[in-house]
mmCIF file of C-alpha atoms in Angstrom:
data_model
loop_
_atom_site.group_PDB
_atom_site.id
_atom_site.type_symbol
_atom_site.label_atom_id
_atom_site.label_comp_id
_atom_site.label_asym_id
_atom_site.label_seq_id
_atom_site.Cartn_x
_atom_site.Cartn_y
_atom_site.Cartn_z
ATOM 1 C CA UNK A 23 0.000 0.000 0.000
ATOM 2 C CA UNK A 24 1.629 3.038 -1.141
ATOM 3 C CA UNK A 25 0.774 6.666 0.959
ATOM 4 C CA UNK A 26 1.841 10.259 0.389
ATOM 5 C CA UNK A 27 5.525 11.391 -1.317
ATOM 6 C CA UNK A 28 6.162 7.763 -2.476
ATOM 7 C CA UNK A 29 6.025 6.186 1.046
ATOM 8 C CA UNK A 30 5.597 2.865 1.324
ATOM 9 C CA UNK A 31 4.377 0.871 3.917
ATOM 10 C CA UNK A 32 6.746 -2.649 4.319
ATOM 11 C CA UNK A 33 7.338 -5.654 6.236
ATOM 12 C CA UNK A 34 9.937 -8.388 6.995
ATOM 13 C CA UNK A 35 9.142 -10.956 4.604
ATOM 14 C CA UNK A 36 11.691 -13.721 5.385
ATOM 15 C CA UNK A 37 13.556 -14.915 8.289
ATOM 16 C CA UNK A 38 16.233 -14.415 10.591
ATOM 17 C CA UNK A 39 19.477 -16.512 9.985
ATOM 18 C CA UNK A 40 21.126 -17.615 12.959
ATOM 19 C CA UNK A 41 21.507 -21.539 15.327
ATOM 20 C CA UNK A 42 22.459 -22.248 18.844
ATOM 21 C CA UNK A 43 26.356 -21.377 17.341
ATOM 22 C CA UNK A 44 25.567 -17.962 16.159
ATOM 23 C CA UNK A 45 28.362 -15.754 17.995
ATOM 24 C CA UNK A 46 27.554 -12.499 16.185
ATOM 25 C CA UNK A 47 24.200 -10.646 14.900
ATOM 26 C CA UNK A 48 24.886 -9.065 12.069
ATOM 27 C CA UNK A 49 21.612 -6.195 11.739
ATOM 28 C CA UNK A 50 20.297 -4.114 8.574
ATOM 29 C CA UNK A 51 17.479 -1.841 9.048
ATOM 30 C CA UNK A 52 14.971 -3.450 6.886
ATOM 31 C CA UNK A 53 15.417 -5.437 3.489
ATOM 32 C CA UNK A 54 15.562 -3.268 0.418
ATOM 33 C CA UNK A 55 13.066 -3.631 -2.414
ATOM 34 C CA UNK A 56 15.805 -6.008 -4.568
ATOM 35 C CA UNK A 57 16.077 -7.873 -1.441
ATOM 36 C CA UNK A 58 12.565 -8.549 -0.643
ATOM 37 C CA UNK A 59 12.012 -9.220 -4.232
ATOM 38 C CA UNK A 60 15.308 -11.785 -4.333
ATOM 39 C CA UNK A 61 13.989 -13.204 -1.110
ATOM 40 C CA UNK A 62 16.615 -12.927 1.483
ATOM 41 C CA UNK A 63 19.452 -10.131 2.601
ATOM 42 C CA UNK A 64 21.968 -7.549 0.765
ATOM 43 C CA UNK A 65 20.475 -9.039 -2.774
ATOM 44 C CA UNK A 66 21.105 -5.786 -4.671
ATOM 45 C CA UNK A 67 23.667 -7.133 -7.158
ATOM 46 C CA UNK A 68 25.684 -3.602 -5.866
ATOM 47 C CA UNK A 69 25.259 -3.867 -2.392
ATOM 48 C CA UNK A 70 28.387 -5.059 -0.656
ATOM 49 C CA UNK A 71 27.719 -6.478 2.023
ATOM 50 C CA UNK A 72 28.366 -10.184 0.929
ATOM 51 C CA UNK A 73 31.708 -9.173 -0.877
ATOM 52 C CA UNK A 74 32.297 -7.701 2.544
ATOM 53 C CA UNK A 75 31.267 -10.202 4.424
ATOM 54 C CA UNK A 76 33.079 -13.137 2.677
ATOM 55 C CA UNK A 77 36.583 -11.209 2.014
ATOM 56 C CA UNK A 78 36.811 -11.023 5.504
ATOM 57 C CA UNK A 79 35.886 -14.875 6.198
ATOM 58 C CA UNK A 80 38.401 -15.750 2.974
ATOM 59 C CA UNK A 81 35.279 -17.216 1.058
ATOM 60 C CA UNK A 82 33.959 -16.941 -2.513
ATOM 61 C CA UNK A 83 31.234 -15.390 -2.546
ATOM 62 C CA UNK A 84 28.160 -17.990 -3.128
ATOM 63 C CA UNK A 85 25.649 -18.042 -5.897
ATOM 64 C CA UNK A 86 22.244 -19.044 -4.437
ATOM 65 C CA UNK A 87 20.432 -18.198 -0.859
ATOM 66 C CA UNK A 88 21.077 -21.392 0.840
ATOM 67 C CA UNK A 89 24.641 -21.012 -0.185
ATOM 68 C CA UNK A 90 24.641 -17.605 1.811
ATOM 69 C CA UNK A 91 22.244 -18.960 4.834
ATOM 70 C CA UNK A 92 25.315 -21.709 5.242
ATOM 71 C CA UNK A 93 28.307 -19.170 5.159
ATOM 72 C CA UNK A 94 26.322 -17.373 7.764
ATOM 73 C CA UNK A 95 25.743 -20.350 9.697
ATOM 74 C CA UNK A 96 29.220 -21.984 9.361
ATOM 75 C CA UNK A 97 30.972 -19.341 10.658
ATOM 76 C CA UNK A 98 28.971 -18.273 13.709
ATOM 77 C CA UNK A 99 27.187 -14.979 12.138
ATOM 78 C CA UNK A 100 23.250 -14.821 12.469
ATOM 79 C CA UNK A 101 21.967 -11.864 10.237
ATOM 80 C CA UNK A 102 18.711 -10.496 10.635
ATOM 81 C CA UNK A 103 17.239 -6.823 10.396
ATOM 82 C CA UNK A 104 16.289 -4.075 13.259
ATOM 83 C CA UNK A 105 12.626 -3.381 11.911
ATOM 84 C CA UNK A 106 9.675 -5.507 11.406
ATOM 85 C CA UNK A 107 8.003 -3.429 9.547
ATOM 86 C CA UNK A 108 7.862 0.479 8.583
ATOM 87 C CA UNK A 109 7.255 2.734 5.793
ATOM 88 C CA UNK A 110 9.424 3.706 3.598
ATOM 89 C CA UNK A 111 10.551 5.763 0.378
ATOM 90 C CA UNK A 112 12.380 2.863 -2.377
ATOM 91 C CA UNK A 113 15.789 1.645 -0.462
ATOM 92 C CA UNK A 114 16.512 5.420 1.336
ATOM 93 C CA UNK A 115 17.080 4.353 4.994
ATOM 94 C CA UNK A 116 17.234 8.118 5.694
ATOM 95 C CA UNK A 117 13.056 8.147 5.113
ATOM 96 C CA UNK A 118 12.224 5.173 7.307
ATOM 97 C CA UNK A 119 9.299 6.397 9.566
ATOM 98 C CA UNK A 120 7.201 4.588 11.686
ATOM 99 C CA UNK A 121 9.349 1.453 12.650
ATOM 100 C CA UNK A 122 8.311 -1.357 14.650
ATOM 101 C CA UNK A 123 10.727 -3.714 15.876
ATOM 102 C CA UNK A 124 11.707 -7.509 15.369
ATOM 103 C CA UNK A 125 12.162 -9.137 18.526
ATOM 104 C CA UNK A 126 15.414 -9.341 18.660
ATOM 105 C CA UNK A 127 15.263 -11.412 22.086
ATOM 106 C CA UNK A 128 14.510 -14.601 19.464
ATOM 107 C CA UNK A 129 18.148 -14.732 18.771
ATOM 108 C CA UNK A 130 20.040 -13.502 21.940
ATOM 109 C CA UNK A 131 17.740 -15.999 24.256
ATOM 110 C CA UNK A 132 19.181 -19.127 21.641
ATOM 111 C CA UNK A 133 22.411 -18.374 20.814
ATOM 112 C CA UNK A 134 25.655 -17.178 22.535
ATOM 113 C CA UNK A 135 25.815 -13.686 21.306
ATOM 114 C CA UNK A 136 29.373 -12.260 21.961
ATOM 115 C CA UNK A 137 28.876 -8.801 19.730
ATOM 116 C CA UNK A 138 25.875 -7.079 17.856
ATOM 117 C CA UNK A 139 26.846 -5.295 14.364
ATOM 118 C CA UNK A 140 24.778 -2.794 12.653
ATOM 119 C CA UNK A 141 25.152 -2.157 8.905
ATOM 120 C CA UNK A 142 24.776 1.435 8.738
ATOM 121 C CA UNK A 143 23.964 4.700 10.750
ATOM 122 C CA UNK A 144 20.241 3.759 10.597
ATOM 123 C CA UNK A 145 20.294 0.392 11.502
ATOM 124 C CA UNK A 146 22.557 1.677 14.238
ATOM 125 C CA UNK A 147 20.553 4.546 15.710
ATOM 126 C CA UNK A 148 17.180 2.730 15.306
ATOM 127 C CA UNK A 149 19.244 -0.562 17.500
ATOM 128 C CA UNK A 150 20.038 2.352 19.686
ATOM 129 C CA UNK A 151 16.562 3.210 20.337
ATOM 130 C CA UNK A 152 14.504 -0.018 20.080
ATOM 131 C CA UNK A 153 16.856 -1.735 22.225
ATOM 132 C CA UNK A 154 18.718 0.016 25.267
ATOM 133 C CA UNK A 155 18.806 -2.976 27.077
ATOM 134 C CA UNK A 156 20.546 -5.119 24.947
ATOM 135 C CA UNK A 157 24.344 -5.258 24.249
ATOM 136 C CA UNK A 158 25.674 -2.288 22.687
ATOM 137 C CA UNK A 159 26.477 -2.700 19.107
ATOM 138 C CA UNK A 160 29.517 -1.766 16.568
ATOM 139 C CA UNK A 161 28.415 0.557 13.561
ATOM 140 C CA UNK A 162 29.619 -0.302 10.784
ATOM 141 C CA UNK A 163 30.039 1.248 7.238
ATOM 142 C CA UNK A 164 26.743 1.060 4.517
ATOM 143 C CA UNK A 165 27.649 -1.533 2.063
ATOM 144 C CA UNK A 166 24.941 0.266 0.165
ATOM 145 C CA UNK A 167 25.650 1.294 -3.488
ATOM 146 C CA UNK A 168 24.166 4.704 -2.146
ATOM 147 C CA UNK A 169 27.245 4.818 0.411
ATOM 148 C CA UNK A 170 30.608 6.280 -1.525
ATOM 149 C CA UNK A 171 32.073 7.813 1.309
ATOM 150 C CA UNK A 172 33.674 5.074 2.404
ATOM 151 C CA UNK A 173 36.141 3.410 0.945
ATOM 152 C CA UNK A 174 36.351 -0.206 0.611
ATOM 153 C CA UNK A 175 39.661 -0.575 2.233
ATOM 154 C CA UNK A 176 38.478 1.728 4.985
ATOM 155 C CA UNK A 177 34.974 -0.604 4.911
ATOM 156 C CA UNK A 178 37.234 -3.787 4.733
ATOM 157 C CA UNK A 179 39.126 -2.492 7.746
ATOM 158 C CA UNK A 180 35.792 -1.900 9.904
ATOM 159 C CA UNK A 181 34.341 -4.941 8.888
ATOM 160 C CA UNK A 182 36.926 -7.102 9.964
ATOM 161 C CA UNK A 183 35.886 -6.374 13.769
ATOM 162 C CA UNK A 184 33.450 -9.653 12.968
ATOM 163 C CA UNK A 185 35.972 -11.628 12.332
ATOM 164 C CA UNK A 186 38.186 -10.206 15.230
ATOM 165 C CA UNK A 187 34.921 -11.052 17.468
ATOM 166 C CA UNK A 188 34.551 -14.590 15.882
ATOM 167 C CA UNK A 189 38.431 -15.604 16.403
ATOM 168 C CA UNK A 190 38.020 -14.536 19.994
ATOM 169 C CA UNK A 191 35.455 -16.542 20.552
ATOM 170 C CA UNK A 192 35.563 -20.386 21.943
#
């Protein structure tokens, strides 16, 4: 259902990825249209995130959703999203309005959550205000095609705080 100046009104359609050996959550703010079309996370062919996310783990990068769901999964990372639902304008985190929040309480009461990452300022500040009681968490850089202030060395360098997390863990 579509409202005023191109708003949108969305909702998680798919789930959280994460088992009882999931040692970091890995948050977005909500999947973008390309995602929720694709059916699962970061599937805008641009997005970084997965080149990211397996550069870091020393992985090629795989094809198809399941292949993704078991990188996450063999390495200890669940990945899931701060909002539920919300409305928004396209993919432009910046007009998210009326948020409501997963329950984020699914994961942290299963697994052994040593660190929470959020995948951009929004995801960050929205974790920041849905969830004061829960670990704090370590912003890091967009991997959104919109984000080119960053540098992927500079991103490669922040993101490699998971992995720092993920060796220190037992």
């Amino acid at each position: 259902m579509s409202s005023e100046r191109g708003f949108k009104k969305v909702s998680h359609e798919f789930p959280p990825v994460y088992d009882s050996r999931s040692k970091v959550l890995v948050l977005g703010t909500i999947p973008s249209p390309k995602s929720r079309e694709r059916g699962f996370y970061y599937m805008h062919p641009q997005n970084r995130f997965w080149k990211m996310l397996c550069a870091i783990l020393n992985e090629e990068i795989p094809s198809d959703i399941e292949g993704r769901r078991s990188l996450c999964l063999k390495h200890g990372i669940a990945l899931w999203d701060v909002l539920e639902s919300c409305e928004i304008i396209g993919a432009e985190d910046g007009s998210i309005r009326g948020g409501v929040p997963n329950n984020l309480k699914t994961i942290t009461d299963s697994c052994d959550i040593r660190a929470v990452f959020t995948v951009g300022k929004k995801a960050h500040a929205l974790y920041k205000r849905f969830f004061p009681d829960l670990p704090e968490d370590i912003c890091l850089p967009s991997t959104s095609p919109a984000n080119r202030t960053v540098s992927e060395a500079e991103m490669m360098e922040q993101w490699r705080r998971i992995l720092d997390v993920l060796n220190d863990s037992p």
